[in-house]
Amino acid sequence: MDGGNSWSGRERNCAYLNLGDGRFADVSAISGLDYLDDGRAAALTDWDGDGDLDLFLRNRTGPVLRFLRNDEERGRSFLSLRLEGTQCNRDAIGAVVDVFAGGKRFVRQLAAGDGYLAQSSKTLHFGLGTVEKVDRVLVRWPGGDAQEFSGLEPNQRYALMQGAPAARLLPARSVELPAAPVAARPSSGSARVVLRTPLPLPPAAAGSTGPKLINLWSRTCAPCLEELRGLAARDQDLRVAGLACLPLCLDSTAEWPESEALFASRVAAGRSDLSFAPRLPCEGEVEFLRTVLEHVLARPTDGLPVSFLVDRDGRLQIVYLGPIAPDQLLADAKRYGEKPPLGSERGAFPGRWFSGMPRDLRGLAASCRARNLEEQARFYEALAQEGQVPPPQRE
C-alpha cells in the first residue's frame, strides 16, 4: 500500500441474505453489491425516507464513496425508532429494543459504531415484512431499566424517550434524488502538502540561511519549464520576499549543456539579472530529497516538477507536487518562510487539532542508510536521540 497499490482490493464485495432459519445465501452478484472496490466501510440508513435501508460504501480507492439507494417496491412494512436517554447516556447507546408484531420478535441493539470506519444511522430500523400491526415495543435502557411502549403503527417513525409515557410520532421525511451524470472535477495536476510537523534538513541540504525553494526539474518536462518561466517573471517579487530559488536539474552530465542552454533561452530569456540559475545536483542530493519525499508522503513518487519550501532555520515546511502558482508560493513564503505558524494553525482543513504529528526520525535515518546516505542518516539519528523534534502537542 505504501507503493500506491491496493490493499485487499480486486476482491469482490460480499452480500448475504438471511434465510431466517439459521442459514445465509450468497447474493453478492444478483444484488449488484459485488464491486471490485478497495472497500473499507459500509453504513446503513434510510437516507431517502421511503421506509427501506439504503447503503453507503466507503473505499480507499476511487470511487471513494458509493451510494446505493434501495428503490425496490415490495409492499413490506417497517418501523423506525429514535431513542433518547434521560437517566442513561443521552443517545441511549447500548439499549436493546424488542418489537413484538405478528407473532414474531424483532431485536435491535443501539451501538456507537458497527464497522471499520463506519457508523450506520442511530435510528433503529425494523423490517416487519407483511406484519400489519405492532403489538408492543420493549426497550431495555442502558443500566437495566425496562420500559414498554404501545400504540405504535407500522410504516411510521417514532421517538422513544426514557421515562416518557408514550412514543412521539415523527414527521415523514422525503428526499428527491433525480438521476444525473456525475461531473468529474478537472485535475490541476498539482498538490500542496503542508507538513503538520516541520522536518529539519541536514545543513548540506538546507543550504544557506533564509527561506528557499528547492526545485527539481528536467529539460524534458514541459510543466517544469513553464513553472520556472512563471517564477522568472516574478523574480522581483521573490527578491522582495527574501526567497531564494534553487533549481536542481535532474538531467545527466552529458545532457547538461543542452539543459543549461534551454534554461537560458526559455526561462531566463536572455536576462542577465535573474536571481536564480540552474545547477546539477551534488552526489546523493537528489536521492536524499526523494527519500524525504517518501517519508513525507508515505509513498514513492517520480513525477516532476517537485519543489520543497524550506524556512530560514533549515526546516522543510511545504512540498509542492506539480507546478506552483507564483502567488501561492509568495503567500507561503511570507507565512512559512520566516516565522512559521505552530500548532492548530497548520491544519490543512478547518477545525482544531488536539494532537501533533510525531516524526519517525529513526525510520528516516534507516531509509537514508539503505540508500548509502550515511551523513544524513547520522543527522537524523542524532536528532532522534536528542529529541529535537517535539513530541505530539496538546493544544
mmCIF file of C-alpha atoms in Angstrom:
data_model
loop_
_atom_site.group_PDB
_atom_site.id
_atom_site.type_symbol
_atom_site.label_atom_id
_atom_site.label_comp_id
_atom_site.label_asym_id
_atom_site.label_seq_id
_atom_site.Cartn_x
_atom_site.Cartn_y
_atom_site.Cartn_z
ATOM 1 C CA MET A 1 0.000 0.000 0.000
ATOM 2 C CA ASP A 2 2.942 2.338 0.618
ATOM 3 C CA GLY A 3 3.676 1.990 -3.079
ATOM 4 C CA GLY A 4 0.242 3.319 -4.002
ATOM 5 C CA ASN A 5 -1.185 -0.117 -4.768
ATOM 6 C CA SER A 6 -4.398 -1.624 -3.490
ATOM 7 C CA TRP A 7 -4.542 -3.470 -0.200
ATOM 8 C CA SER A 8 -7.290 -6.102 -0.247
ATOM 9 C CA GLY A 9 -8.610 -4.654 -3.481
ATOM 10 C CA ARG A 10 -9.716 -6.572 -6.568
ATOM 11 C CA GLU A 11 -11.697 -8.775 -4.218
ATOM 12 C CA ARG A 12 -15.416 -8.689 -4.838
ATOM 13 C CA ASN A 13 -17.630 -7.366 -2.067
ATOM 14 C CA CYS A 14 -19.857 -9.996 -0.487
ATOM 15 C CA ALA A 15 -23.534 -9.757 0.490
ATOM 16 C CA TYR A 16 -25.527 -12.456 2.276
ATOM 17 C CA LEU A 17 -29.287 -12.882 2.629
ATOM 18 C CA ASN A 18 -30.626 -14.120 5.965
ATOM 19 C CA LEU A 19 -32.968 -17.007 5.166
ATOM 20 C CA GLY A 20 -34.496 -16.872 8.640
ATOM 21 C CA ASP A 21 -33.623 -20.455 9.563
ATOM 22 C CA GLY A 22 -30.031 -20.014 10.634
ATOM 23 C CA ARG A 23 -28.712 -20.107 7.084
ATOM 24 C CA PHE A 24 -27.483 -17.362 4.743
ATOM 25 C CA ALA A 25 -27.442 -17.246 0.946
ATOM 26 C CA ASP A 26 -24.677 -15.553 -1.045
ATOM 27 C CA VAL A 27 -26.476 -12.910 -3.120
ATOM 28 C CA SER A 28 -23.385 -10.845 -3.937
ATOM 29 C CA ALA A 29 -23.756 -10.979 -7.703
ATOM 30 C CA ILE A 30 -27.545 -10.807 -8.018
ATOM 31 C CA SER A 31 -27.731 -7.848 -5.607
ATOM 32 C CA GLY A 32 -25.182 -5.850 -7.586
ATOM 33 C CA LEU A 33 -23.067 -5.237 -4.482
ATOM 34 C CA ASP A 34 -20.058 -7.281 -5.629
ATOM 35 C CA TYR A 35 -17.894 -4.315 -6.610
ATOM 36 C CA LEU A 36 -14.150 -4.758 -7.041
ATOM 37 C CA ASP A 37 -13.509 -1.645 -4.938
ATOM 38 C CA ASP A 38 -10.815 -1.482 -2.277
ATOM 39 C CA GLY A 39 -13.681 -1.359 0.223
ATOM 40 C CA ARG A 40 -13.369 -0.245 3.823
ATOM 41 C CA ALA A 41 -16.773 0.610 5.301
ATOM 42 C CA ALA A 42 -20.489 0.027 4.921
ATOM 43 C CA ALA A 43 -23.138 2.180 6.577
ATOM 44 C CA LEU A 44 -26.910 1.654 6.541
ATOM 45 C CA THR A 45 -29.536 4.384 6.777
ATOM 46 C CA ASP A 46 -32.948 5.206 5.357
ATOM 47 C CA TRP A 47 -31.459 8.181 3.556
ATOM 48 C CA ASP A 48 -34.419 8.990 1.332
ATOM 49 C CA GLY A 49 -37.083 8.326 3.967
ATOM 50 C CA ASP A 50 -39.033 5.745 1.983
ATOM 51 C CA GLY A 51 -39.033 3.070 4.680
ATOM 52 C CA ASP A 52 -36.214 0.849 3.449
ATOM 53 C CA LEU A 53 -32.499 0.936 4.173
ATOM 54 C CA ASP A 54 -30.036 2.477 1.746
ATOM 55 C CA LEU A 55 -26.330 1.746 1.729
ATOM 56 C CA PHE A 56 -23.175 3.829 1.702
ATOM 57 C CA LEU A 57 -19.892 2.124 0.751
ATOM 58 C CA ARG A 58 -16.591 3.799 1.608
ATOM 59 C CA ASN A 59 -13.465 2.837 -0.342
ATOM 60 C CA ARG A 60 -9.769 3.555 -0.006
ATOM 61 C CA THR A 61 -9.504 3.945 -3.771
ATOM 62 C CA GLY A 62 -11.859 5.660 -6.187
ATOM 63 C CA PRO A 63 -14.727 5.982 -6.143
ATOM 64 C CA VAL A 64 -14.178 6.985 -2.526
ATOM 65 C CA LEU A 65 -17.903 6.848 -1.788
ATOM 66 C CA ARG A 66 -20.734 4.872 -3.335
ATOM 67 C CA PHE A 67 -24.389 5.478 -2.505
ATOM 68 C CA LEU A 68 -26.769 2.619 -3.274
ATOM 69 C CA ARG A 69 -30.415 3.652 -2.991
ATOM 70 C CA ASN A 70 -32.915 0.887 -2.292
ATOM 71 C CA ASP A 71 -35.877 1.538 -4.582
ATOM 72 C CA GLU A 72 -37.443 -1.907 -4.649
ATOM 73 C CA GLU A 73 -41.208 -1.718 -4.078
ATOM 74 C CA ARG A 74 -42.397 -4.882 -2.376
ATOM 75 C CA GLY A 75 -45.167 -3.600 -0.101
ATOM 76 C CA ARG A 76 -43.355 -4.600 3.100
ATOM 77 C CA SER A 77 -43.830 -2.864 6.461
ATOM 78 C CA PHE A 78 -41.237 -1.163 8.645
ATOM 79 C CA LEU A 79 -40.888 0.571 11.989
ATOM 80 C CA SER A 80 -38.337 3.292 12.691
ATOM 81 C CA LEU A 81 -37.354 4.216 16.273
ATOM 82 C CA ARG A 82 -35.186 7.032 17.592
ATOM 83 C CA LEU A 83 -34.120 6.627 21.240
ATOM 84 C CA GLU A 84 -33.269 9.339 23.749
ATOM 85 C CA GLY A 85 -31.953 8.585 27.197
ATOM 86 C CA THR A 86 -32.605 10.729 30.260
ATOM 87 C CA GLN A 87 -31.253 8.604 33.112
ATOM 88 C CA CYS A 88 -28.686 6.802 30.942
ATOM 89 C CA ASN A 89 -26.496 8.391 28.248
ATOM 90 C CA ARG A 90 -28.429 10.810 26.057
ATOM 91 C CA ASP A 91 -28.019 8.742 22.873
ATOM 92 C CA ALA A 92 -29.073 5.561 24.690
ATOM 93 C CA ILE A 93 -26.029 3.727 23.340
ATOM 94 C CA GLY A 94 -26.276 0.121 24.462
ATOM 95 C CA ALA A 95 -30.079 -0.005 24.596
ATOM 96 C CA VAL A 96 -31.763 -3.198 23.355
ATOM 97 C CA VAL A 97 -35.167 -2.910 21.676
ATOM 98 C CA ASP A 98 -37.636 -5.766 21.164
ATOM 99 C CA VAL A 99 -40.517 -5.247 18.730
ATOM 100 C CA PHE A 100 -43.360 -7.777 19.072
ATOM 101 C CA ALA A 101 -45.529 -7.934 15.969
ATOM 102 C CA GLY A 102 -47.398 -10.619 14.054
ATOM 103 C CA GLY A 103 -46.372 -13.317 16.489
ATOM 104 C CA LYS A 104 -42.681 -12.565 15.916
ATOM 105 C CA ARG A 105 -39.980 -10.860 17.947
ATOM 106 C CA PHE A 106 -37.566 -8.450 16.231
ATOM 107 C CA VAL A 107 -34.476 -7.359 18.166
ATOM 108 C CA ARG A 108 -32.031 -4.498 17.619
ATOM 109 C CA GLN A 109 -29.287 -3.041 19.794
ATOM 110 C CA LEU A 110 -28.161 0.570 19.521
ATOM 111 C CA ALA A 111 -24.394 0.775 19.071
ATOM 112 C CA ALA A 112 -21.984 3.684 18.758
ATOM 113 C CA GLY A 113 -20.120 2.020 15.894
ATOM 114 C CA ASP A 114 -20.722 -1.049 13.797
ATOM 115 C CA GLY A 115 -17.815 -1.401 11.399
ATOM 116 C CA TYR A 116 -14.355 -0.281 10.421
ATOM 117 C CA LEU A 117 -14.519 3.446 9.603
ATOM 118 C CA ALA A 118 -18.305 3.126 9.584
ATOM 119 C CA GLN A 119 -21.273 4.311 11.579
ATOM 120 C CA SER A 120 -24.777 3.460 10.464
ATOM 121 C CA SER A 121 -27.743 5.594 11.377
ATOM 122 C CA LYS A 122 -28.532 5.899 15.093
ATOM 123 C CA THR A 123 -32.175 5.365 14.172
ATOM 124 C CA LEU A 124 -33.172 1.724 14.687
ATOM 125 C CA HIS A 125 -34.882 0.320 11.620
ATOM 126 C CA PHE A 126 -37.069 -2.791 11.795
ATOM 127 C CA GLY A 127 -38.176 -4.553 8.636
ATOM 128 C CA LEU A 128 -41.501 -6.149 9.551
ATOM 129 C CA GLY A 129 -42.328 -7.981 6.338
ATOM 130 C CA THR A 130 -46.082 -8.445 5.907
ATOM 131 C CA VAL A 131 -46.945 -7.538 9.519
ATOM 132 C CA GLU A 132 -49.919 -5.175 9.730
ATOM 133 C CA LYS A 133 -49.986 -4.489 13.490
ATOM 134 C CA VAL A 134 -47.339 -3.789 16.150
ATOM 135 C CA ASP A 135 -48.330 -5.349 19.476
ATOM 136 C CA ARG A 136 -45.783 -3.670 21.741
ATOM 137 C CA VAL A 137 -42.222 -2.385 21.955
ATOM 138 C CA LEU A 138 -39.918 -3.174 24.876
ATOM 139 C CA VAL A 139 -36.856 -1.002 25.488
ATOM 140 C CA ARG A 140 -34.152 -2.140 27.878
ATOM 141 C CA TRP A 141 -32.274 1.079 28.572
ATOM 142 C CA PRO A 142 -28.573 1.057 29.487
ATOM 143 C CA GLY A 143 -28.352 0.447 33.213
ATOM 144 C CA GLY A 144 -31.069 -2.199 33.297
ATOM 145 C CA ASP A 145 -34.346 -0.236 33.311
ATOM 146 C CA ALA A 146 -37.026 -1.698 31.026
ATOM 147 C CA GLN A 147 -39.875 0.296 29.544
ATOM 148 C CA GLU A 148 -42.783 -0.776 27.370
ATOM 149 C CA PHE A 149 -44.453 1.312 24.670
ATOM 150 C CA SER A 150 -47.763 0.542 22.936
ATOM 151 C CA GLY A 151 -49.970 2.077 20.286
ATOM 152 C CA LEU A 152 -47.260 2.179 17.622
ATOM 153 C CA GLU A 153 -48.269 1.656 13.999
ATOM 154 C CA PRO A 154 -46.277 0.062 11.157
ATOM 155 C CA ASN A 155 -44.700 2.295 8.499
ATOM 156 C CA GLN A 156 -44.154 5.138 10.962
ATOM 157 C CA ARG A 157 -41.239 6.801 12.704
ATOM 158 C CA TYR A 158 -41.272 7.356 16.453
ATOM 159 C CA ALA A 159 -39.101 8.973 19.111
ATOM 160 C CA LEU A 160 -38.889 6.991 22.366
ATOM 161 C CA MET A 161 -37.723 8.990 25.379
ATOM 162 C CA GLN A 162 -36.690 7.222 28.565
ATOM 163 C CA GLY A 163 -39.414 7.714 31.165
ATOM 164 C CA ALA A 164 -41.909 9.297 28.748
ATOM 165 C CA PRO A 165 -45.449 7.859 28.969
ATOM 166 C CA ALA A 166 -45.844 7.340 25.216
ATOM 167 C CA ALA A 167 -43.974 7.309 21.922
ATOM 168 C CA ARG A 168 -43.857 10.530 19.934
ATOM 169 C CA LEU A 169 -44.704 10.349 16.231
ATOM 170 C CA LEU A 170 -42.053 11.909 13.990
ATOM 171 C CA PRO A 171 -42.906 13.675 10.719
ATOM 172 C CA ALA A 172 -42.332 11.808 7.490
ATOM 173 C CA ARG A 173 -39.152 12.608 5.614
ATOM 174 C CA SER A 174 -38.874 12.518 1.854
ATOM 175 C CA VAL A 175 -35.838 13.232 -0.315
ATOM 176 C CA GLU A 176 -35.837 13.538 -4.071
ATOM 177 C CA LEU A 177 -32.682 12.422 -5.835
ATOM 178 C CA PRO A 178 -33.054 12.988 -9.582
ATOM 179 C CA ALA A 179 -30.824 10.971 -11.860
ATOM 180 C CA ALA A 180 -27.894 12.998 -13.161
ATOM 181 C CA PRO A 181 -24.429 12.257 -14.524
ATOM 182 C CA VAL A 182 -21.502 12.698 -12.184
ATOM 183 C CA ALA A 183 -19.342 15.577 -13.342
ATOM 184 C CA ALA A 184 -15.663 14.815 -12.976
ATOM 185 C CA ARG A 185 -13.676 17.656 -11.495
ATOM 186 C CA PRO A 186 -10.707 18.576 -13.686
ATOM 187 C CA SER A 187 -7.388 17.863 -12.051
ATOM 188 C CA SER A 188 -4.938 20.720 -11.713
ATOM 189 C CA GLY A 189 -2.044 18.274 -11.728
ATOM 190 C CA SER A 190 -0.691 19.962 -8.600
ATOM 191 C CA ALA A 191 -0.785 19.338 -4.878
ATOM 192 C CA ARG A 192 0.392 21.383 -1.915
ATOM 193 C CA VAL A 193 1.393 19.382 1.171
ATOM 194 C CA VAL A 194 1.861 21.441 4.330
ATOM 195 C CA LEU A 195 3.807 19.405 6.879
ATOM 196 C CA ARG A 196 1.941 19.103 10.145
ATOM 197 C CA THR A 197 5.319 18.943 11.895
ATOM 198 C CA PRO A 198 8.219 20.645 10.033
ATOM 199 C CA LEU A 199 11.172 18.400 9.174
ATOM 200 C CA PRO A 200 14.711 19.658 9.870
ATOM 201 C CA LEU A 201 17.103 19.130 6.955
ATOM 202 C CA PRO A 202 20.843 18.478 7.245
ATOM 203 C CA PRO A 203 22.945 21.632 6.747
ATOM 204 C CA ALA A 204 24.219 20.401 3.378
ATOM 205 C CA ALA A 205 20.650 20.056 2.102
ATOM 206 C CA ALA A 206 19.231 23.154 3.790
ATOM 207 C CA GLY A 207 21.950 25.377 2.343
ATOM 208 C CA SER A 208 22.436 28.968 3.428
ATOM 209 C CA THR A 209 20.225 30.738 5.915
ATOM 210 C CA GLY A 210 16.970 32.285 4.792
ATOM 211 C CA PRO A 211 13.849 30.781 3.211
ATOM 212 C CA LYS A 212 14.387 28.948 -0.051
ATOM 213 C CA LEU A 213 12.625 26.886 -2.683
ATOM 214 C CA ILE A 214 14.427 23.755 -3.876
ATOM 215 C CA ASN A 215 13.012 22.850 -7.267
ATOM 216 C CA LEU A 216 13.581 19.588 -9.190
ATOM 217 C CA TRP A 217 13.208 19.908 -12.953
ATOM 218 C CA SER A 218 14.258 18.411 -16.286
ATOM 219 C CA ARG A 219 14.595 19.743 -19.816
ATOM 220 C CA THR A 220 12.162 17.034 -20.998
ATOM 221 C CA CYS A 221 9.453 18.194 -18.555
ATOM 222 C CA ALA A 222 7.291 20.863 -20.194
ATOM 223 C CA PRO A 223 5.442 21.769 -16.932
ATOM 224 C CA CYS A 224 8.852 22.250 -15.274
ATOM 225 C CA LEU A 225 9.936 24.828 -17.840
ATOM 226 C CA GLU A 226 6.569 26.573 -17.669
ATOM 227 C CA GLU A 227 6.816 26.708 -13.884
ATOM 228 C CA LEU A 228 10.330 28.149 -13.986
ATOM 229 C CA ARG A 229 9.210 30.737 -16.523
ATOM 230 C CA GLY A 230 6.461 31.785 -14.129
ATOM 231 C CA LEU A 231 8.968 32.130 -11.296
ATOM 232 C CA ALA A 232 11.332 34.119 -13.524
ATOM 233 C CA ALA A 233 8.503 36.507 -14.384
ATOM 234 C CA ARG A 234 8.012 37.147 -10.651
ATOM 235 C CA ASP A 235 11.731 37.359 -9.870
ATOM 236 C CA GLN A 236 11.446 40.834 -8.371
ATOM 237 C CA ASP A 237 8.678 39.665 -6.044
ATOM 238 C CA LEU A 238 10.835 36.712 -4.980
ATOM 239 C CA ARG A 239 13.665 39.120 -4.124
ATOM 240 C CA VAL A 240 11.358 41.319 -2.059
ATOM 241 C CA ALA A 241 10.047 38.229 -0.233
ATOM 242 C CA GLY A 242 13.617 37.166 0.507
ATOM 243 C CA LEU A 243 13.005 33.774 -1.081
ATOM 244 C CA ALA A 244 15.915 32.102 -2.833
ATOM 245 C CA CYS A 245 15.099 29.736 -5.700
ATOM 246 C CA LEU A 246 17.407 26.737 -6.270
ATOM 247 C CA PRO A 247 16.559 24.816 -9.466
ATOM 248 C CA LEU A 248 18.257 21.374 -9.495
ATOM 249 C CA CYS A 249 18.409 19.786 -12.926
ATOM 250 C CA LEU A 250 17.893 16.027 -12.984
ATOM 251 C CA ASP A 251 19.379 15.572 -16.443
ATOM 252 C CA SER A 252 22.643 13.711 -16.850
ATOM 253 C CA THR A 253 26.042 15.391 -17.035
ATOM 254 C CA ALA A 254 26.180 14.688 -20.749
ATOM 255 C CA GLU A 255 22.810 16.405 -21.235
ATOM 256 C CA TRP A 256 23.640 19.362 -19.020
ATOM 257 C CA PRO A 257 24.919 21.745 -21.750
ATOM 258 C CA GLU A 258 21.648 21.343 -23.661
ATOM 259 C CA SER A 259 19.622 21.747 -20.458
ATOM 260 C CA GLU A 260 21.532 24.875 -19.476
ATOM 261 C CA ALA A 261 21.044 26.381 -22.926
ATOM 262 C CA LEU A 262 17.320 25.588 -22.808
ATOM 263 C CA PHE A 263 17.039 27.308 -19.419
ATOM 264 C CA ALA A 264 18.818 30.383 -20.775
ATOM 265 C CA SER A 265 16.546 30.655 -23.807
ATOM 266 C CA ARG A 266 13.192 29.501 -22.425
ATOM 267 C CA VAL A 267 13.333 30.603 -18.785
ATOM 268 C CA ALA A 268 15.860 33.420 -18.447
ATOM 269 C CA ALA A 269 15.023 34.647 -21.970
ATOM 270 C CA GLY A 270 18.324 36.478 -22.253
ATOM 271 C CA ARG A 271 18.058 38.172 -18.867
ATOM 272 C CA SER A 272 21.337 38.547 -17.022
ATOM 273 C CA ASP A 273 19.822 39.882 -13.804
ATOM 274 C CA LEU A 274 17.825 36.771 -12.859
ATOM 275 C CA SER A 275 18.339 35.973 -9.175
ATOM 276 C CA PHE A 276 18.464 32.212 -9.674
ATOM 277 C CA ALA A 277 20.274 29.850 -12.019
ATOM 278 C CA PRO A 278 20.123 26.074 -12.500
ATOM 279 C CA ARG A 279 22.790 23.628 -11.464
ATOM 280 C CA LEU A 280 23.425 19.920 -11.401
ATOM 281 C CA PRO A 281 22.872 18.291 -8.010
ATOM 282 C CA CYS A 282 25.734 17.137 -5.829
ATOM 283 C CA GLU A 283 26.288 13.461 -5.196
ATOM 284 C CA GLY A 284 23.402 11.963 -3.218
ATOM 285 C CA GLU A 285 21.458 15.257 -3.161
ATOM 286 C CA VAL A 286 18.524 14.134 -5.295
ATOM 287 C CA GLU A 287 18.465 10.685 -3.687
ATOM 288 C CA PHE A 288 18.148 12.347 -0.300
ATOM 289 C CA LEU A 289 15.304 14.621 -1.454
ATOM 290 C CA ARG A 290 13.459 11.603 -2.831
ATOM 291 C CA THR A 291 13.965 9.835 0.491
ATOM 292 C CA VAL A 292 12.473 12.836 2.286
ATOM 293 C CA LEU A 293 9.594 12.866 -0.175
ATOM 294 C CA GLU A 294 8.801 9.209 0.559
ATOM 295 C CA HIS A 295 8.992 9.959 4.285
ATOM 296 C CA VAL A 296 6.524 12.845 3.993
ATOM 297 C CA LEU A 297 4.070 11.238 1.560
ATOM 298 C CA ALA A 298 4.441 7.642 2.837
ATOM 299 C CA ARG A 299 4.763 6.517 -0.779
ATOM 300 C CA PRO A 300 7.284 6.863 -3.605
ATOM 301 C CA THR A 301 6.720 9.362 -6.404
ATOM 302 C CA ASP A 302 8.735 10.193 -9.505
ATOM 303 C CA GLY A 303 6.632 12.969 -11.009
ATOM 304 C CA LEU A 304 8.067 16.366 -11.945
ATOM 305 C CA PRO A 305 8.197 19.152 -11.078
ATOM 306 C CA VAL A 306 8.632 18.723 -7.331
ATOM 307 C CA SER A 307 9.572 21.585 -5.013
ATOM 308 C CA PHE A 308 10.444 21.952 -1.337
ATOM 309 C CA LEU A 309 9.853 25.135 0.667
ATOM 310 C CA VAL A 310 12.460 25.398 3.415
ATOM 311 C CA ASP A 311 12.247 28.033 6.142
ATOM 312 C CA ARG A 312 15.077 30.243 7.365
ATOM 313 C CA ASP A 313 16.046 27.694 10.024
ATOM 314 C CA GLY A 314 16.524 24.873 7.511
ATOM 315 C CA ARG A 315 13.246 23.038 8.188
ATOM 316 C CA LEU A 316 11.086 21.659 5.423
ATOM 317 C CA GLN A 317 7.660 23.300 5.623
ATOM 318 C CA ILE A 318 5.790 22.523 2.382
ATOM 319 C CA VAL A 319 6.137 20.078 -0.507
ATOM 320 C CA TYR A 320 4.700 21.027 -3.887
ATOM 321 C CA LEU A 321 3.837 18.280 -6.366
ATOM 322 C CA GLY A 322 3.404 19.669 -9.856
ATOM 323 C CA PRO A 323 3.678 23.292 -10.946
ATOM 324 C CA ILE A 324 3.484 26.028 -8.332
ATOM 325 C CA ALA A 325 1.303 29.095 -8.723
ATOM 326 C CA PRO A 326 3.644 32.046 -8.017
ATOM 327 C CA ASP A 327 1.016 33.863 -5.934
ATOM 328 C CA GLN A 328 0.595 30.786 -3.719
ATOM 329 C CA LEU A 329 4.363 30.439 -3.369
ATOM 330 C CA LEU A 330 4.781 34.063 -2.334
ATOM 331 C CA ALA A 331 1.975 33.756 0.201
ATOM 332 C CA ASP A 332 3.562 30.589 1.589
ATOM 333 C CA ALA A 333 6.990 32.208 1.729
ATOM 334 C CA LYS A 334 5.551 35.023 3.816
ATOM 335 C CA ARG A 335 3.621 32.694 6.133
ATOM 336 C CA TYR A 336 6.037 29.789 6.472
ATOM 337 C CA GLY A 337 9.450 31.148 5.471
ATOM 338 C CA GLU A 338 10.349 33.416 8.373
ATOM 339 C CA LYS A 339 8.066 32.662 11.335
ATOM 340 C CA PRO A 340 6.094 29.510 10.510
ATOM 341 C CA PRO A 341 2.802 29.031 12.344
ATOM 342 C CA LEU A 342 2.686 26.431 15.066
ATOM 343 C CA GLY A 343 0.079 24.087 16.443
ATOM 344 C CA SER A 344 -3.502 24.109 15.252
ATOM 345 C CA GLU A 345 -2.852 26.893 12.715
ATOM 346 C CA ARG A 346 -1.018 24.423 10.471
ATOM 347 C CA GLY A 347 -4.075 22.289 9.734
ATOM 348 C CA ALA A 348 -4.891 21.830 6.044
ATOM 349 C CA PHE A 349 -8.600 21.673 6.927
ATOM 350 C CA PRO A 350 -10.845 23.730 9.217
ATOM 351 C CA GLY A 351 -11.091 22.572 12.805
ATOM 352 C CA ARG A 352 -8.937 22.213 15.868
ATOM 353 C CA TRP A 353 -6.106 19.729 16.252
ATOM 354 C CA PHE A 354 -5.706 18.021 19.621
ATOM 355 C CA SER A 355 -2.502 16.139 18.841
ATOM 356 C CA GLY A 356 0.618 16.722 16.808
ATOM 357 C CA MET A 357 2.252 14.543 14.178
ATOM 358 C CA PRO A 358 5.441 12.939 15.533
ATOM 359 C CA ARG A 359 8.234 12.347 13.048
ATOM 360 C CA ASP A 360 9.740 8.876 12.728
ATOM 361 C CA LEU A 361 13.288 10.171 12.581
ATOM 362 C CA ARG A 362 14.826 6.754 13.240
ATOM 363 C CA GLY A 363 12.824 5.344 10.343
ATOM 364 C CA LEU A 364 14.005 8.197 8.136
ATOM 365 C CA ALA A 365 17.591 7.553 9.233
ATOM 366 C CA ALA A 366 17.217 3.886 8.304
ATOM 367 C CA SER A 367 15.882 4.841 4.863
ATOM 368 C CA CYS A 368 18.856 7.147 4.341
ATOM 369 C CA ARG A 369 21.304 4.444 5.352
ATOM 370 C CA ALA A 370 19.637 1.956 2.988
ATOM 371 C CA ARG A 371 20.437 4.418 0.168
ATOM 372 C CA ASN A 372 24.053 4.893 1.327
ATOM 373 C CA LEU A 373 23.310 8.385 2.637
ATOM 374 C CA GLU A 374 25.403 7.921 5.741
ATOM 375 C CA GLU A 375 25.837 11.589 6.679
ATOM 376 C CA GLN A 376 22.103 12.236 6.511
ATOM 377 C CA ALA A 377 21.391 9.042 8.457
ATOM 378 C CA ARG A 378 23.675 10.182 11.296
ATOM 379 C CA PHE A 379 21.985 13.603 11.288
ATOM 380 C CA TYR A 380 18.520 12.133 11.887
ATOM 381 C CA GLU A 381 19.764 9.577 14.386
ATOM 382 C CA ALA A 382 21.289 12.430 16.399
ATOM 383 C CA LEU A 383 18.031 14.396 16.229
ATOM 384 C CA ALA A 384 16.059 11.384 17.388
ATOM 385 C CA GLN A 385 18.495 10.828 20.243
ATOM 386 C CA GLU A 386 18.359 14.456 21.348
ATOM 387 C CA GLY A 387 14.565 14.700 20.926
ATOM 388 C CA GLN A 388 14.838 17.938 18.963
ATOM 389 C CA VAL A 389 11.606 17.318 17.090
ATOM 390 C CA PRO A 390 8.796 17.962 19.601
ATOM 391 C CA PRO A 391 6.517 15.075 20.597
ATOM 392 C CA PRO A 392 2.767 15.293 19.884
ATOM 393 C CA GLN A 393 1.410 18.541 21.259
ATOM 394 C CA ARG A 394 -1.700 19.124 23.299
ATOM 395 C CA GLU A 395 -3.337 22.296 22.042
#
